[in-house]
């Protein structure tokens, strides 16, 4: 009998990898992690958005929906290319091995990247120069304006484009040409680091593919107001004549917040997007799929209906729901990219029948988070025995949650007791009980944050929503990826028929002699 394909994997952002340079990158730590995934029988690696972050360091507030995060570039790989010298990497500052101190590492890594760019220009290596020029030509549709935008930010001391006091704030093509001449050296730098970012990431992704690992990327549904996307193409958004949003994104009041959440992102002008055949969104999805195998879209419900808050509001109370593009957008994407879209829907929170119809109409897997499954004292449709379809992703928790250990020890005694009885455990290794429960579910995909694999508490969580400081900083040490840990994880993976076991079963079916 044919078996349903079932896979499991780990959620960890590259910034969390071990690295001598204060932040995880695409160096040895990335390759060691992929080796661990392979050794432990995992088939999936989920990451957060890879864009260049600004104030607050959130990967969900990037300067571009298309560009890559320069901080993820590996200095060691630059040295292997001859773009950094051994002396450039001597006398390293003392970095925290467990946390990313962005204020400390950004100036240091920027200094290294500028040295590499200068050496690239000085060497004039014909092969590398041809690769660089080819990259720039291939990505010109977003790269040219992104590089000018970032050079413009530097020229204006990092201020938002809305605060620029010259003609670069609202340029036509002639003005852009003038500023490109004026900021030429800075523009070369920003193009160069994008070239290096994508070159290094392509190597990491190829290594993962060779190991049989598929990567799940992440797209925030909204973009940052201070981004090249909004600055360059304001028609895409609901803005006034000066470029300021008329309405902004957020969510309404609920049991977690009496005033709702005011995110502040500009909202799309969906009528304009429709008039272009959703060209910008299709390009965004296409671009992401050159980097990853699946895309998780954050705040998926915003496609069916989005919450619009007047831009001058102090809270989300005055917001209203407005109709989104709904199935029309996804039909346009399918026409361009084909059926069976490799998209995962982040469908957490209060989800309406209309949102479920949109998700299921395009056969997109939704998310089932076990930490949310035990909150109802009677029953909950997020409990695995209530899963109505295998086309879903079962998570122990996400990057926004407490770690499983932290969640359990912060839970009320009655809730702890319910969890123990449900999982038939004494609770002494509750993180493994959650992983086991997720793996045993009918969900086709099963994901657990690396903090849950390690059994870490809340001091190691990745993000605490609505808390401004101290997020996105978690790092782990290389010695945590032990052979014993890999063996234990692999044993569970095989026990519940995820990835490794399925392949063995297929071999048996194909050749009975191997049995």
CSV table of N, CA, C and O in Angstrom, one decimal, residues 323-407:
chain,number,residue,atom,x,y,z
A,323,UNK,N,-12.4,44.3,2.4
A,323,UNK,CA,-12.2,43.2,1.5
A,323,UNK,C,-10.9,43.2,0.8
A,323,UNK,O,-10.5,44.2,0.3
A,324,UNK,N,-10.2,42.1,0.8
A,324,UNK,CA,-8.9,41.9,0.1
A,324,UNK,C,-9.1,41.3,-1.3
A,324,UNK,O,-10.2,41.1,-1.7
A,325,UNK,N,-8.0,41.0,-1.9
A,325,UNK,CA,-8.1,40.4,-3.3
A,325,UNK,C,-8.6,39.0,-3.3
A,325,UNK,O,-9.1,38.5,-4.4
A,326,UNK,N,-8.6,38.3,-2.2
A,326,UNK,CA,-9.1,37.0,-2.1
A,326,UNK,C,-8.6,36.0,-3.1
A,326,UNK,O,-7.4,36.1,-3.5
A,327,UNK,N,-9.4,35.2,-3.7
A,327,UNK,CA,-9.0,34.2,-4.6
A,327,UNK,C,-8.4,34.8,-5.9
A,327,UNK,O,-7.6,34.1,-6.6
A,328,UNK,N,-8.8,36.0,-6.3
A,328,UNK,CA,-8.4,36.6,-7.5
A,328,UNK,C,-6.8,36.7,-7.6
A,328,UNK,O,-6.3,36.4,-8.7
A,329,UNK,N,-6.2,37.0,-6.5
A,329,UNK,CA,-4.7,37.1,-6.5
A,329,UNK,C,-4.1,35.7,-6.7
A,329,UNK,O,-3.2,35.6,-7.5
A,330,UNK,N,-4.6,34.7,-6.0
A,330,UNK,CA,-4.0,33.4,-6.1
A,330,UNK,C,-4.3,32.7,-7.5
A,330,UNK,O,-3.5,32.0,-8.0
A,331,UNK,N,-5.4,33.1,-8.1
A,331,UNK,CA,-5.6,32.6,-9.5
A,331,UNK,C,-4.6,33.2,-10.4
A,331,UNK,O,-4.1,32.5,-11.3
A,332,UNK,N,-4.3,34.5,-10.2
A,332,UNK,CA,-3.3,35.1,-11.1
A,332,UNK,C,-1.9,34.5,-10.8
A,332,UNK,O,-1.2,34.3,-11.8
A,333,UNK,N,-1.6,34.2,-9.6
A,333,UNK,CA,-0.3,33.5,-9.3
A,333,UNK,C,-0.3,32.1,-10.0
A,333,UNK,O,0.8,31.8,-10.5
A,334,UNK,N,-1.4,31.4,-9.9
A,334,UNK,CA,-1.4,30.1,-10.5
A,334,UNK,C,-1.3,30.2,-12.0
A,334,UNK,O,-0.6,29.3,-12.6
A,335,UNK,N,-1.9,31.1,-12.6
A,335,UNK,CA,-1.7,31.3,-14.1
A,335,UNK,C,-0.3,31.5,-14.5
A,335,UNK,O,0.1,31.0,-15.5
A,336,UNK,N,0.5,32.1,-13.6
A,336,UNK,CA,1.9,32.4,-13.9
A,336,UNK,C,2.8,31.2,-13.5
A,336,UNK,O,3.7,30.8,-14.2
A,337,UNK,N,2.5,30.7,-12.3
A,337,UNK,CA,3.4,29.7,-11.7
A,337,UNK,C,2.9,28.2,-11.8
A,337,UNK,O,3.7,27.3,-11.5
A,338,UNK,N,1.7,28.1,-12.2
A,338,UNK,CA,1.1,26.7,-12.2
A,338,UNK,C,0.4,26.3,-11.0
A,338,UNK,O,0.4,27.0,-9.9
A,339,UNK,N,-0.3,25.2,-11.0
A,339,UNK,CA,-1.1,24.7,-9.9
A,339,UNK,C,-0.1,24.2,-8.8
A,339,UNK,O,1.1,24.2,-9.0
A,340,UNK,N,-0.7,23.8,-7.7
A,340,UNK,CA,0.0,23.2,-6.5
A,340,UNK,C,1.1,24.2,-6.0
A,340,UNK,O,2.3,23.9,-6.0
A,341,UNK,N,0.6,25.4,-5.7
A,341,UNK,CA,1.5,26.5,-5.3
A,341,UNK,C,2.3,26.0,-4.0
A,341,UNK,O,1.7,25.5,-3.1
A,342,UNK,N,3.6,26.2,-4.0
A,342,UNK,CA,4.4,25.8,-2.8
A,342,UNK,C,4.3,26.8,-1.7
A,342,UNK,O,5.3,27.4,-1.2
A,343,UNK,N,3.1,27.1,-1.3
A,343,UNK,CA,2.8,28.2,-0.3
A,343,UNK,C,2.2,27.6,1.0
A,343,UNK,O,1.2,26.8,0.9
A,344,UNK,N,2.7,28.0,2.1
A,344,UNK,CA,2.1,27.6,3.4
A,344,UNK,C,1.4,28.9,3.9
A,344,UNK,O,1.9,30.0,3.9
A,345,UNK,N,0.2,28.6,4.5
A,345,UNK,CA,-0.6,29.8,5.0
A,345,UNK,C,-0.5,29.9,6.5
A,345,UNK,O,-0.8,28.9,7.2
A,346,UNK,N,0.0,31.0,6.9
A,346,UNK,CA,0.0,31.3,8.4
A,346,UNK,C,-1.4,31.8,8.7
A,346,UNK,O,-1.8,32.9,8.5
A,347,UNK,N,-2.2,30.8,9.3
A,347,UNK,CA,-3.6,31.1,9.5
A,347,UNK,C,-3.9,31.0,11.0
A,347,UNK,O,-5.0,30.4,11.4
A,348,UNK,N,-3.1,31.6,11.8
A,348,UNK,CA,-3.3,31.6,13.2
A,348,UNK,C,-4.2,32.7,13.6
A,348,UNK,O,-4.5,33.7,12.9
A,349,UNK,N,-4.7,32.6,14.9
A,349,UNK,CA,-5.7,33.6,15.4
A,349,UNK,C,-7.1,33.3,15.0
A,349,UNK,O,-7.4,32.1,14.7
A,350,UNK,N,-8.0,34.3,15.0
A,350,UNK,CA,-9.4,34.1,14.7
A,350,UNK,C,-9.5,34.1,13.2
A,350,UNK,O,-9.3,35.1,12.5
A,351,UNK,N,-9.8,32.9,12.7
A,351,UNK,CA,-9.9,32.7,11.2
A,351,UNK,C,-11.4,32.4,10.8
A,351,UNK,O,-12.1,31.6,11.4
A,352,UNK,N,-11.8,33.1,9.8
A,352,UNK,CA,-13.2,33.0,9.4
A,352,UNK,C,-13.4,31.9,8.4
A,352,UNK,O,-12.4,31.4,7.9
A,353,UNK,N,-14.7,31.6,8.1
A,353,UNK,CA,-15.0,30.5,7.1
A,353,UNK,C,-14.4,31.0,5.8
A,353,UNK,O,-14.0,30.1,5.0
A,354,UNK,N,-14.5,32.3,5.5
A,354,UNK,CA,-14.0,32.8,4.2
A,354,UNK,C,-12.5,32.6,4.0
A,354,UNK,O,-12.0,32.3,2.9
A,355,UNK,N,-11.8,32.8,5.1
A,355,UNK,CA,-10.3,32.6,5.0
A,355,UNK,C,-10.0,31.1,4.8
A,355,UNK,O,-9.1,30.7,4.0
A,356,UNK,N,-10.8,30.2,5.5
A,356,UNK,CA,-10.5,28.8,5.4
A,356,UNK,C,-10.9,28.4,3.9
A,356,UNK,O,-10.2,27.5,3.3
A,357,UNK,N,-11.9,29.0,3.4
A,357,UNK,CA,-12.3,28.6,2.0
A,357,UNK,C,-11.2,29.1,1.0
A,357,UNK,O,-10.9,28.3,0.0
A,358,UNK,N,-10.6,30.2,1.2
A,358,UNK,CA,-9.5,30.7,0.4
A,358,UNK,C,-8.3,29.7,0.5
A,358,UNK,O,-7.7,29.3,-0.5
A,359,UNK,N,-7.9,29.4,1.7
A,359,UNK,CA,-6.8,28.5,2.0
A,359,UNK,C,-7.1,27.1,1.3
A,359,UNK,O,-6.2,26.6,0.5
A,360,UNK,N,-8.2,26.5,1.6
A,360,UNK,CA,-8.5,25.2,1.1
A,360,UNK,C,-8.8,25.2,-0.4
A,360,UNK,O,-8.6,24.2,-1.1
A,361,UNK,N,-9.3,26.3,-0.9
A,361,UNK,CA,-9.6,26.4,-2.4
A,361,UNK,C,-8.4,26.2,-3.2
A,361,UNK,O,-8.4,25.8,-4.4
A,362,UNK,N,-7.2,26.6,-2.7
A,362,UNK,CA,-5.9,26.5,-3.4
A,362,UNK,C,-5.1,25.4,-2.8
A,362,UNK,O,-3.9,25.3,-3.1
A,363,UNK,N,-5.7,24.6,-1.9
A,363,UNK,CA,-5.0,23.4,-1.3
A,363,UNK,C,-3.7,23.8,-0.6
A,363,UNK,O,-2.7,23.1,-0.7
A,364,UNK,N,-3.8,24.9,0.1
A,364,UNK,CA,-2.6,25.4,0.9
A,364,UNK,C,-2.6,24.9,2.3
A,364,UNK,O,-3.6,25.0,3.0
A,365,UNK,N,-1.5,24.3,2.8
A,365,UNK,CA,-1.5,23.8,4.1
A,365,UNK,C,-1.5,24.9,5.2
A,365,UNK,O,-0.9,25.9,5.0
A,366,UNK,N,-2.3,24.7,6.2
A,366,UNK,CA,-2.4,25.7,7.3
A,366,UNK,C,-1.6,25.2,8.5
A,366,UNK,O,-1.1,24.1,8.5
A,367,UNK,N,-1.5,26.0,9.5
A,367,UNK,CA,-0.7,25.8,10.7
A,367,UNK,C,-1.5,25.3,11.9
A,367,UNK,O,-2.6,25.8,12.2
A,368,UNK,N,-1.0,24.3,12.6
A,368,UNK,CA,-1.6,23.8,13.8
A,368,UNK,C,-0.5,23.8,14.9
A,368,UNK,O,0.5,23.1,14.8
A,369,UNK,N,-0.6,24.7,15.9
A,369,UNK,CA,0.4,25.0,16.9
A,369,UNK,C,-0.1,24.3,18.2
A,369,UNK,O,-1.1,24.7,18.8
A,370,UNK,N,0.7,23.3,18.7
A,370,UNK,CA,0.3,22.5,19.8
A,370,UNK,C,0.1,23.4,21.1
A,370,UNK,O,-0.7,23.1,21.9
A,371,UNK,N,0.9,24.4,21.2
A,371,UNK,CA,0.8,25.3,22.4
A,371,UNK,C,-0.6,25.9,22.5
A,371,UNK,O,-1.1,26.2,23.6
A,372,UNK,N,-1.2,26.1,21.4
A,372,UNK,CA,-2.6,26.7,21.3
A,372,UNK,C,-3.7,25.6,21.5
A,372,UNK,O,-4.9,25.9,21.6
A,373,UNK,N,-3.3,24.3,21.5
A,373,UNK,CA,-4.3,23.2,21.5
A,373,UNK,C,-4.9,22.9,22.8
A,373,UNK,O,-5.9,22.3,22.9
A,374,UNK,N,-4.2,23.4,23.9
A,374,UNK,CA,-4.7,23.0,25.2
A,374,UNK,C,-5.3,24.1,26.0
A,374,UNK,O,-5.6,24.0,27.2
A,375,UNK,N,-5.6,25.2,25.3
A,375,UNK,CA,-6.1,26.4,26.1
A,375,UNK,C,-7.6,26.2,26.4
A,375,UNK,O,-8.0,26.8,27.4
A,376,UNK,N,-8.3,25.5,25.6
A,376,UNK,CA,-9.7,25.3,25.9
A,376,UNK,C,-9.8,24.1,26.9
A,376,UNK,O,-9.4,23.0,26.6
A,377,UNK,N,-10.4,24.3,28.1
A,377,UNK,CA,-10.5,23.2,29.1
A,377,UNK,C,-11.3,22.0,28.7
A,377,UNK,O,-11.2,20.9,29.2
A,378,UNK,N,-12.2,22.2,27.7
A,378,UNK,CA,-13.0,21.1,27.2
A,378,UNK,C,-12.4,20.4,26.0
A,378,UNK,O,-12.1,19.2,26.1
A,379,UNK,N,-12.2,21.1,25.0
A,379,UNK,CA,-11.6,20.5,23.8
A,379,UNK,C,-11.2,21.6,22.8
A,379,UNK,O,-11.5,22.7,23.0
A,380,UNK,N,-10.5,21.2,21.8
A,380,UNK,CA,-9.9,22.2,20.9
A,380,UNK,C,-9.6,21.5,19.5
A,380,UNK,O,-9.1,20.4,19.5
A,381,UNK,N,-10.0,22.2,18.4
A,381,UNK,CA,-9.8,21.5,17.1
A,381,UNK,C,-8.3,21.5,16.7
A,381,UNK,O,-8.0,21.0,15.6
A,382,UNK,N,-7.4,22.1,17.5
A,382,UNK,CA,-6.0,22.1,17.2
A,382,UNK,C,-5.3,20.8,17.8
A,382,UNK,O,-4.2,20.6,17.6
A,383,UNK,N,-6.1,20.1,18.6
A,383,UNK,CA,-5.5,18.8,19.2
A,383,UNK,C,-5.4,17.8,18.0
A,383,UNK,O,-6.3,17.7,17.2
A,384,UNK,N,-4.3,17.1,18.0
A,384,UNK,CA,-4.1,16.2,16.8
A,384,UNK,C,-5.2,15.2,16.5
A,384,UNK,O,-5.5,14.9,15.3
A,385,UNK,N,-6.0,14.8,17.5
A,385,UNK,CA,-7.0,13.8,17.2
A,385,UNK,C,-8.2,14.5,16.5
A,385,UNK,O,-9.2,13.8,16.0
A,386,UNK,N,-8.2,15.8,16.4
A,386,UNK,CA,-9.2,16.5,15.7
A,386,UNK,C,-8.8,17.1,14.3
A,386,UNK,O,-9.6,17.7,13.6
A,387,UNK,N,-7.5,16.8,13.9
A,387,UNK,CA,-7.1,17.3,12.6
A,387,UNK,C,-8.0,16.7,11.5
A,387,UNK,O,-8.1,15.4,11.5
A,388,UNK,N,-8.5,17.5,10.7
A,388,UNK,CA,-9.5,17.0,9.7
A,388,UNK,C,-8.8,16.7,8.3
A,388,UNK,O,-9.4,16.2,7.4
A,389,UNK,N,-7.5,17.1,8.2
A,389,UNK,CA,-6.8,16.8,7.0
A,389,UNK,C,-5.3,16.7,7.3
A,389,UNK,O,-4.8,17.2,8.3
A,390,UNK,N,-4.6,15.9,6.5
A,390,UNK,CA,-3.2,15.8,6.7
A,390,UNK,C,-2.4,16.9,6.0
A,390,UNK,O,-1.2,17.1,6.2
A,391,UNK,N,-3.1,17.7,5.2
A,391,UNK,CA,-2.5,18.8,4.5
A,391,UNK,C,-2.4,20.0,5.4
A,391,UNK,O,-3.0,21.1,5.3
A,392,UNK,N,-1.5,19.9,6.4
A,392,UNK,CA,-1.3,20.9,7.4
A,392,UNK,C,0.1,20.8,7.9
A,392,UNK,O,0.8,19.8,7.7
A,393,UNK,N,0.5,21.8,8.7
A,393,UNK,CA,1.9,21.7,9.4
A,393,UNK,C,1.6,21.8,10.9
A,393,UNK,O,1.0,22.7,11.4
A,394,UNK,N,2.1,20.8,11.6
A,394,UNK,CA,1.9,20.7,13.0
A,394,UNK,C,3.2,21.3,13.7
A,394,UNK,O,4.3,20.7,13.4
A,395,UNK,N,3.1,22.3,14.4
A,395,UNK,CA,4.2,23.0,15.1
A,395,UNK,C,4.1,22.7,16.6
A,395,UNK,O,3.0,22.7,17.2
A,396,UNK,N,5.3,22.6,17.3
A,396,UNK,CA,5.2,22.6,18.7
A,396,UNK,C,5.0,24.1,19.2
A,396,UNK,O,4.2,24.3,20.1
A,397,UNK,N,5.7,25.0,18.5
A,397,UNK,CA,5.5,26.4,18.7
A,397,UNK,C,6.2,27.1,17.6
A,397,UNK,O,6.7,26.5,16.7
A,398,UNK,N,6.1,28.4,17.6
A,398,UNK,CA,6.7,29.2,16.5
A,398,UNK,C,7.7,30.2,17.0
A,398,UNK,O,8.0,30.2,18.2
A,399,UNK,N,8.3,31.0,16.2
A,399,UNK,CA,9.3,32.0,16.6
A,399,UNK,C,8.7,33.1,17.5
A,399,UNK,O,9.4,33.8,18.2
A,400,UNK,N,7.3,33.2,17.5
A,400,UNK,CA,6.6,34.2,18.3
A,400,UNK,C,6.2,33.6,19.6
A,400,UNK,O,5.7,34.4,20.5
A,401,UNK,N,6.3,32.3,19.8
A,401,UNK,CA,5.8,31.7,21.0
A,401,UNK,C,6.9,31.6,22.1
A,401,UNK,O,8.1,31.7,21.8
A,402,UNK,N,6.4,31.4,23.3
A,402,UNK,CA,7.4,30.9,24.3
A,402,UNK,C,8.0,29.6,23.8
A,402,UNK,O,7.4,28.9,23.0
A,403,UNK,N,9.1,29.2,24.4
A,403,UNK,CA,9.6,27.9,24.1
A,403,UNK,C,8.7,26.9,24.8
A,403,UNK,O,7.9,27.2,25.7
A,404,UNK,N,8.7,25.6,24.3
A,404,UNK,CA,7.7,24.7,24.9
A,404,UNK,C,8.0,24.5,26.4
A,404,UNK,O,7.1,24.4,27.2
A,405,UNK,N,9.3,24.4,26.8
A,405,UNK,CA,9.6,24.3,28.2
A,405,UNK,C,9.1,25.5,29.0
A,405,UNK,O,8.5,25.4,30.0
A,406,UNK,N,9.3,26.7,28.4
A,406,UNK,CA,8.9,27.9,29.1
A,406,UNK,C,7.4,28.0,29.2
A,406,UNK,O,6.8,28.4,30.2
A,407,UNK,N,6.7,27.6,28.1
A,407,UNK,CA,5.2,27.6,28.1
A,407,UNK,C,4.7,26.7,29.2
A,407,UNK,O,3.8,27.0,29.9
